């Protein structure tokens, strides 16, 4: 039986683009997202048009049980996982003082707890299919101190650090760990709108999810450790090392102030 790529948060945005990218490369899929998010329609489309096998699970990844349910489903259906893509994420939303407690907890559960636990639970499956790989979707926000992205940036900094250490541990097992750190992606309607309000350089740095998906899957298959997609984003990473903190703060503040008050 051909192995599968398991993608969390595959119903829309970057996750959906990666599902299509894997399917175009003839990879069977296990897709996960919240109930009623269109996974059933997406699965039927991929099966019919791209002729690969697709399973889907509708689960709330903010609950710990969801990781155990995914693991049991794979075991019960005897599905071999070659690639695990921890993509599902709760995005940033405003100043810390204004964030709802439950929103913060959910963000930590979806962005930190679930990718960590799912990686642990699927490790034997991945080891049995080595050479295999884990693709963790972090963010450029994991490197910077940005207002309105405090908890989000913190969760992504965790994911980046966790992935870098894990990559070293799993090398001997033939399981690679790749981290992709996108800047802006035109995924949700809110982000597409916000990205248009930004300055010229930020606007040039924004990628569409399909291009970022090609870069991410290529990096996973080449077993790279870390990728910042897009030429301008790579330049921004270099500039970050060269510019003094005071100038970086001013530039970041100027961009953040362009956002509508409620975001
Ligand atoms: N967009 C950007 O600018 C950007 C930049 C850097 C990094 N990233 C990262 O890229 C990843 C994807 O982002 P995106 O922009 O594509 O976001 P998105 O369009 O909001 O998609 C998020 C995905 O995660 C799923 N998800 C969220 N909460 C969930 C939960 N509790 N249970 C199950 N599934 C859940 C969503 O499923 P439903 O459809 O069921 O809600 C959806 O499939 C995230 O990890 C994000 O941090 C995004």
GROMACS .gro file of C-alpha atoms and ligand atoms in nm:
model
  311
    1UNK     CA    1   0.000   0.000   0.000
    2UNK     CA    2   0.135   0.344  -0.100
    3UNK     CA    3   0.205   0.568   0.202
    4UNK     CA    4   0.020   0.887   0.290
    5UNK     CA    5   0.094   1.250   0.372
    6UNK     CA    6  -0.111   1.371   0.670
    7UNK     CA    7  -0.191   1.744   0.664
    8UNK     CA    8  -0.362   1.929   0.948
    9UNK     CA    9  -0.566   2.240   0.866
   10UNK     CA   10  -0.614   2.120   0.511
   11UNK     CA   11  -0.959   2.271   0.449
   12UNK     CA   12  -0.839   2.611   0.330
   13UNK     CA   13  -0.546   2.847   0.287
   14UNK     CA   14  -0.192   2.712   0.298
   15UNK     CA   15  -0.299   2.363   0.413
   16UNK     CA   16  -0.535   2.320   0.118
   17UNK     CA   17  -0.265   2.443  -0.123
   18UNK     CA   18  -0.025   2.184   0.021
   19UNK     CA   19  -0.286   1.908  -0.009
   20UNK     CA   20  -0.323   1.988  -0.381
   21UNK     CA   21   0.056   2.008  -0.421
   22UNK     CA   22   0.109   1.663  -0.263
   23UNK     CA   23  -0.175   1.514  -0.468
   24UNK     CA   24  -0.025   1.656  -0.790
   25UNK     CA   25   0.292   1.471  -0.692
   26UNK     CA   26   0.089   1.150  -0.672
   27UNK     CA   27   0.085   1.123  -0.290
   28UNK     CA   28  -0.208   0.972  -0.100
   29UNK     CA   29  -0.355   1.201   0.164
   30UNK     CA   30  -0.504   1.212   0.512
   31UNK     CA   31  -0.663   1.555   0.562
   32UNK     CA   32  -0.767   1.702   0.899
   33UNK     CA   33  -0.970   2.014   0.983
   34UNK     CA   34  -1.275   2.123   1.183
   35UNK     CA   35  -1.617   1.968   1.108
   36UNK     CA   36  -1.814   2.119   0.818
   37UNK     CA   37  -1.514   2.300   0.674
   38UNK     CA   38  -1.545   2.152   0.325
   39UNK     CA   39  -1.305   1.857   0.368
   40UNK     CA   40  -1.554   1.612   0.221
   41UNK     CA   41  -1.589   1.815  -0.103
   42UNK     CA   42  -1.213   1.871  -0.123
   43UNK     CA   43  -1.147   1.498  -0.076
   44UNK     CA   44  -1.392   1.402  -0.351
   45UNK     CA   45  -1.238   1.660  -0.585
   46UNK     CA   46  -0.882   1.539  -0.523
   47UNK     CA   47  -0.978   1.171  -0.558
   48UNK     CA   48  -1.159   1.229  -0.886
   49UNK     CA   49  -0.928   1.478  -1.053
   50UNK     CA   50  -0.586   1.384  -0.919
   51UNK     CA   51  -0.649   1.009  -0.875
   52UNK     CA   52  -0.493   0.955  -0.533
   53UNK     CA   53  -0.650   0.801  -0.223
   54UNK     CA   54  -0.781   1.052   0.033
   55UNK     CA   55  -0.903   1.001   0.390
   56UNK     CA   56  -1.034   1.292   0.594
   57UNK     CA   57  -1.098   1.347   0.964
   58UNK     CA   58  -1.313   1.628   1.101
   59UNK     CA   59  -1.172   1.712   1.443
   60UNK     CA   60  -1.114   2.009   1.669
   61UNK     CA   61  -0.738   2.020   1.708
   62UNK     CA   62  -0.765   2.243   2.014
   63UNK     CA   63  -0.856   1.933   2.218
   64UNK     CA   64  -0.586   1.689   2.326
   65UNK     CA   65  -0.810   1.393   2.238
   66UNK     CA   66  -0.795   1.486   1.869
   67UNK     CA   67  -0.431   1.374   1.841
   68UNK     CA   68  -0.516   1.036   1.997
   69UNK     CA   69  -0.816   1.004   1.763
   70UNK     CA   70  -0.595   1.066   1.458
   71UNK     CA   71  -0.341   0.811   1.578
   72UNK     CA   72  -0.613   0.546   1.642
   73UNK     CA   73  -0.772   0.614   1.302
   74UNK     CA   74  -0.438   0.553   1.127
   75UNK     CA   75  -0.383   0.233   1.325
   76UNK     CA   76  -0.737   0.099   1.268
   77UNK     CA   77  -0.715   0.167   0.894
   78UNK     CA   78  -0.358   0.045   0.867
   79UNK     CA   79  -0.240   0.372   0.705
   80UNK     CA   80   0.134   0.428   0.665
   81UNK     CA   81   0.244   0.790   0.708
   82UNK     CA   82   0.549   0.908   0.517
   83UNK     CA   83   0.496   1.281   0.570
   84UNK     CA   84   0.334   1.467   0.860
   85UNK     CA   85   0.250   1.832   0.796
   86UNK     CA   86   0.165   2.030   1.110
   87UNK     CA   87  -0.006   2.323   0.940
   88UNK     CA   88  -0.326   2.401   1.137
   89UNK     CA   89  -0.283   2.728   1.316
   90UNK     CA   90  -0.481   2.996   1.495
   91UNK     CA   91  -0.363   3.332   1.360
   92UNK     CA   92  -0.286   3.652   1.553
   93UNK     CA   93  -0.564   3.890   1.650
   94UNK     CA   94  -0.484   4.220   1.822
   95UNK     CA   95  -0.327   4.352   2.142
   96UNK     CA   96  -0.272   4.112   2.434
   97UNK     CA   97  -0.493   4.310   2.674
   98UNK     CA   98  -0.781   4.286   2.428
   99UNK     CA   99  -0.753   3.913   2.354
  100UNK     CA  100  -1.014   3.677   2.493
  101UNK     CA  101  -0.868   3.419   2.740
  102UNK     CA  102  -1.018   3.130   2.548
  103UNK     CA  103  -0.872   3.257   2.222
  104UNK     CA  104  -0.523   3.262   2.376
  105UNK     CA  105  -0.560   2.910   2.515
  106UNK     CA  106  -0.693   2.779   2.183
  107UNK     CA  107  -0.402   2.940   1.998
  108UNK     CA  108  -0.153   2.765   2.226
  109UNK     CA  109  -0.335   2.431   2.199
  110UNK     CA  110  -0.363   2.434   1.818
  111UNK     CA  111  -0.022   2.591   1.747
  112UNK     CA  112   0.187   2.419   2.017
  113UNK     CA  113   0.022   2.128   2.201
  114UNK     CA  114  -0.127   1.946   1.903
  115UNK     CA  115   0.176   1.954   1.669
  116UNK     CA  116   0.395   1.834   1.957
  117UNK     CA  117   0.165   1.549   2.065
  118UNK     CA  118   0.080   1.445   1.710
  119UNK     CA  119   0.449   1.427   1.624
  120UNK     CA  120   0.505   1.205   1.929
  121UNK     CA  121   0.212   0.976   1.850
  122UNK     CA  122   0.301   0.935   1.480
  123UNK     CA  123   0.672   0.890   1.527
  124UNK     CA  124   0.674   0.508   1.508
  125UNK     CA  125   0.461   0.520   1.194
  126UNK     CA  126   0.705   0.772   1.038
  127UNK     CA  127   1.007   0.568   1.147
  128UNK     CA  128   0.858   0.257   0.983
  129UNK     CA  129   0.829   0.450   0.655
  130UNK     CA  130   1.174   0.607   0.661
  131UNK     CA  131   1.308   0.794   0.476
  132UNK     CA  132   1.015   1.007   0.590
  133UNK     CA  133   0.963   1.363   0.708
  134UNK     CA  134   0.782   1.614   0.925
  135UNK     CA  135   0.698   1.960   0.791
  136UNK     CA  136   0.618   2.214   1.061
  137UNK     CA  137   0.458   2.540   0.952
  138UNK     CA  138   0.609   2.817   1.158
  139UNK     CA  139   0.627   3.185   1.062
  140UNK     CA  140   0.872   3.472   1.022
  141UNK     CA  141   0.691   3.604   1.332
  142UNK     CA  142   0.889   3.343   1.525
  143UNK     CA  143   1.204   3.554   1.478
  144UNK     CA  144   1.071   3.904   1.554
  145UNK     CA  145   0.919   4.091   1.848
  146UNK     CA  146   0.596   4.224   1.699
  147UNK     CA  147   0.305   4.402   1.865
  148UNK     CA  148  -0.030   4.229   1.801
  149UNK     CA  149   0.155   3.901   1.742
  150UNK     CA  150   0.274   3.830   2.098
  151UNK     CA  151   0.115   3.488   2.168
  152UNK     CA  152   0.115   3.389   1.800
  153UNK     CA  153   0.487   3.477   1.764
  154UNK     CA  154   0.557   3.290   2.089
  155UNK     CA  155   0.381   2.975   1.965
  156UNK     CA  156   0.573   2.989   1.637
  157UNK     CA  157   0.904   3.050   1.817
  158UNK     CA  158   0.831   2.732   2.014
  159UNK     CA  159   0.760   2.538   1.694
  160UNK     CA  160   1.081   2.663   1.529
  161UNK     CA  161   1.296   2.577   1.830
  162UNK     CA  162   1.124   2.240   1.887
  163UNK     CA  163   1.170   2.146   1.520
  164UNK     CA  164   1.539   2.241   1.508
  165UNK     CA  165   1.619   2.027   1.810
  166UNK     CA  166   1.400   1.738   1.697
  167UNK     CA  167   1.568   1.739   1.353
  168UNK     CA  168   1.897   1.655   1.524
  169UNK     CA  169   1.743   1.375   1.732
  170UNK     CA  170   1.558   1.207   1.446
  171UNK     CA  171   1.836   1.218   1.187
  172UNK     CA  172   1.954   0.870   1.288
  173UNK     CA  173   1.601   0.732   1.232
  174UNK     CA  174   1.575   0.864   0.876
  175UNK     CA  175   1.297   1.108   0.974
  176UNK     CA  176   1.371   1.465   0.859
  177UNK     CA  177   1.218   1.771   1.025
  178UNK     CA  178   1.166   2.076   0.802
  179UNK     CA  179   1.046   2.414   0.925
  180UNK     CA  180   0.900   2.667   0.686
  181UNK     CA  181   0.874   3.026   0.809
  182UNK     CA  182   0.655   3.224   0.568
  183UNK     CA  183   0.608   3.600   0.594
  184UNK     CA  184   0.267   3.716   0.474
  185UNK     CA  185   0.048   3.472   0.281
  186UNK     CA  186  -0.268   3.574   0.100
  187UNK     CA  187  -0.488   3.306   0.259
  188UNK     CA  188  -0.790   3.435   0.453
  189UNK     CA  189  -1.003   3.727   0.331
  190UNK     CA  190  -0.891   3.929   0.635
  191UNK     CA  191  -0.523   3.872   0.554
  192UNK     CA  192  -0.567   3.950   0.184
  193UNK     CA  193  -0.723   4.282   0.287
  194UNK     CA  194  -0.461   4.359   0.554
  195UNK     CA  195  -0.172   4.275   0.322
  196UNK     CA  196  -0.298   4.532   0.074
  197UNK     CA  197  -0.277   4.805   0.342
  198UNK     CA  198   0.093   4.744   0.406
  199UNK     CA  199   0.392   4.937   0.272
  200UNK     CA  200   0.554   4.854  -0.062
  201UNK     CA  201   0.823   4.619   0.071
  202UNK     CA  202   0.581   4.420   0.288
  203UNK     CA  203   0.339   4.392  -0.004
  204UNK     CA  204   0.617   4.258  -0.228
  205UNK     CA  205   0.709   4.002   0.037
  206UNK     CA  206   0.360   3.847   0.049
  207UNK     CA  207   0.328   3.513  -0.131
  208UNK     CA  208   0.024   3.333  -0.258
  209UNK     CA  209  -0.037   3.000  -0.082
  210UNK     CA  210   0.015   2.792  -0.399
  211UNK     CA  211   0.369   2.926  -0.457
  212UNK     CA  212   0.453   2.883  -0.088
  213UNK     CA  213   0.316   2.525  -0.099
  214UNK     CA  214   0.548   2.432  -0.387
  215UNK     CA  215   0.845   2.574  -0.195
  216UNK     CA  216   0.739   2.395   0.127
  217UNK     CA  217   0.691   2.052  -0.032
  218UNK     CA  218   1.018   2.085  -0.228
  219UNK     CA  219   1.199   2.168   0.097
  220UNK     CA  220   1.043   1.870   0.274
  221UNK     CA  221   1.138   1.629  -0.006
  222UNK     CA  222   1.493   1.772  -0.015
  223UNK     CA  223   1.505   1.719   0.365
  224UNK     CA  224   1.602   2.081   0.432
  225UNK     CA  225   1.594   2.196   0.794
  226UNK     CA  226   1.465   2.552   0.761
  227UNK     CA  227   1.321   2.759   0.476
  228UNK     CA  228   1.213   3.122   0.461
  229UNK     CA  229   1.019   3.140   0.134
  230UNK     CA  230   1.051   3.437  -0.103
  231UNK     CA  231   1.349   3.652  -0.205
  232UNK     CA  232   1.235   3.965  -0.016
  233UNK     CA  233   1.174   3.767   0.303
  234UNK     CA  234   1.525   3.623   0.283
  235UNK     CA  235   1.660   3.982   0.245
  236UNK     CA  236   1.452   4.094   0.546
  237UNK     CA  237   1.610   3.816   0.755
  238UNK     CA  238   1.957   3.946   0.663
  239UNK     CA  239   1.855   4.309   0.730
  240UNK     CA  240   1.728   4.201   1.070
  241UNK     CA  241   2.080   4.094   1.164
  242UNK     CA  242   2.231   4.424   1.040
  243UNK     CA  243   1.988   4.695   1.157
  244UNK     CA  244   1.993   4.835   1.512
  245UNK     CA  245   1.692   4.748   1.733
  246UNK     CA  246   1.564   5.108   1.744
  247UNK     CA  247   1.527   5.127   1.364
  248UNK     CA  248   1.366   4.783   1.344
  249UNK     CA  249   1.114   4.882   1.614
  250UNK     CA  250   1.021   5.199   1.424
  251UNK     CA  251   0.974   5.010   1.096
  252UNK     CA  252   0.765   4.738   1.261
  253UNK     CA  253   0.553   4.995   1.444
  254UNK     CA  254   0.488   5.183   1.119
  255UNK     CA  255   0.363   4.864   0.949
  256UNK     CA  256   0.152   4.750   1.247
  257UNK     CA  257  -0.013   5.094   1.267
  258UNK     CA  258  -0.142   5.047   0.913
  259UNK     CA  259  -0.364   4.762   1.034
  260UNK     CA  260  -0.729   4.833   1.118
  261UNK     CA  261  -0.786   4.881   1.495
  262UNK     CA  262  -0.960   4.545   1.544
  263UNK     CA  263  -0.680   4.326   1.406
  264LIG     N1  264  -0.140   3.344   0.637
  264LIG     C1  265  -0.021   3.393   0.673
  264LIG     O1  266   0.013   3.509   0.649
  264LIG     C2  267   0.077   3.301   0.743
  264LIG     C3  268   0.209   3.345   0.757
  264LIG     C4  269   0.300   3.263   0.821
  264LIG     C5  270   0.260   3.141   0.869
  264LIG     N2  271   0.131   3.099   0.854
  264LIG     C6  272   0.092   2.970   0.910
  264LIG     O2  273   0.040   2.888   0.808
  264LIG     C7  274  -0.057   2.799   0.864
  264LIG     C8  275  -0.185   2.808   0.783
  264LIG     O3  276  -0.231   2.940   0.788
  264LIG     P1  277  -0.345   2.994   0.690
  264LIG     O4  278  -0.317   3.138   0.665
  264LIG     O5  279  -0.364   2.900   0.578
  264LIG     O6  280  -0.470   2.989   0.788
  264LIG     P2  281  -0.624   2.959   0.758
  264LIG     O7  282  -0.658   2.992   0.618
  264LIG     O8  283  -0.698   3.025   0.871
  264LIG     O9  284  -0.629   2.802   0.775
  264LIG     C9  285  -0.605   2.747   0.899
  264LIG    C10  286  -0.632   2.601   0.890
  264LIG    O10  287  -0.619   2.546   1.022
  264LIG    C11  288  -0.739   2.484   1.057
  264LIG     N3  289  -0.772   2.498   1.198
  264LIG    C12  290  -0.768   2.612   1.271
  264LIG     N4  291  -0.812   2.585   1.397
  264LIG    C13  292  -0.843   2.453   1.399
  264LIG    C14  293  -0.892   2.364   1.499
  264LIG     N5  294  -0.920   2.407   1.622
  264LIG     N6  295  -0.915   2.236   1.467
  264LIG    C15  296  -0.892   2.191   1.342
  264LIG     N7  297  -0.842   2.268   1.242
  264LIG    C16  298  -0.819   2.398   1.272
  264LIG    C17  299  -0.847   2.551   0.974
  264LIG    O11  300  -0.955   2.460   0.963
  264LIG     P3  301  -1.108   2.513   0.942
  264LIG    O12  302  -1.120   2.551   0.798
  264LIG    O13  303  -1.182   2.393   0.976
  264LIG    O14  304  -1.125   2.628   1.036
  264LIG    C18  305  -0.774   2.571   0.843
  264LIG    O15  306  -0.776   2.454   0.767
  264LIG    C19  307  -0.074   2.839   1.010
  264LIG    O16  308   0.002   2.755   1.092
  264LIG    C20  309  -0.020   2.979   1.013
  264LIG    O17  310   0.029   3.014   1.140
  264LIG    C21  311   0.039   3.177   0.790
   0.00000   0.00000   0.00000
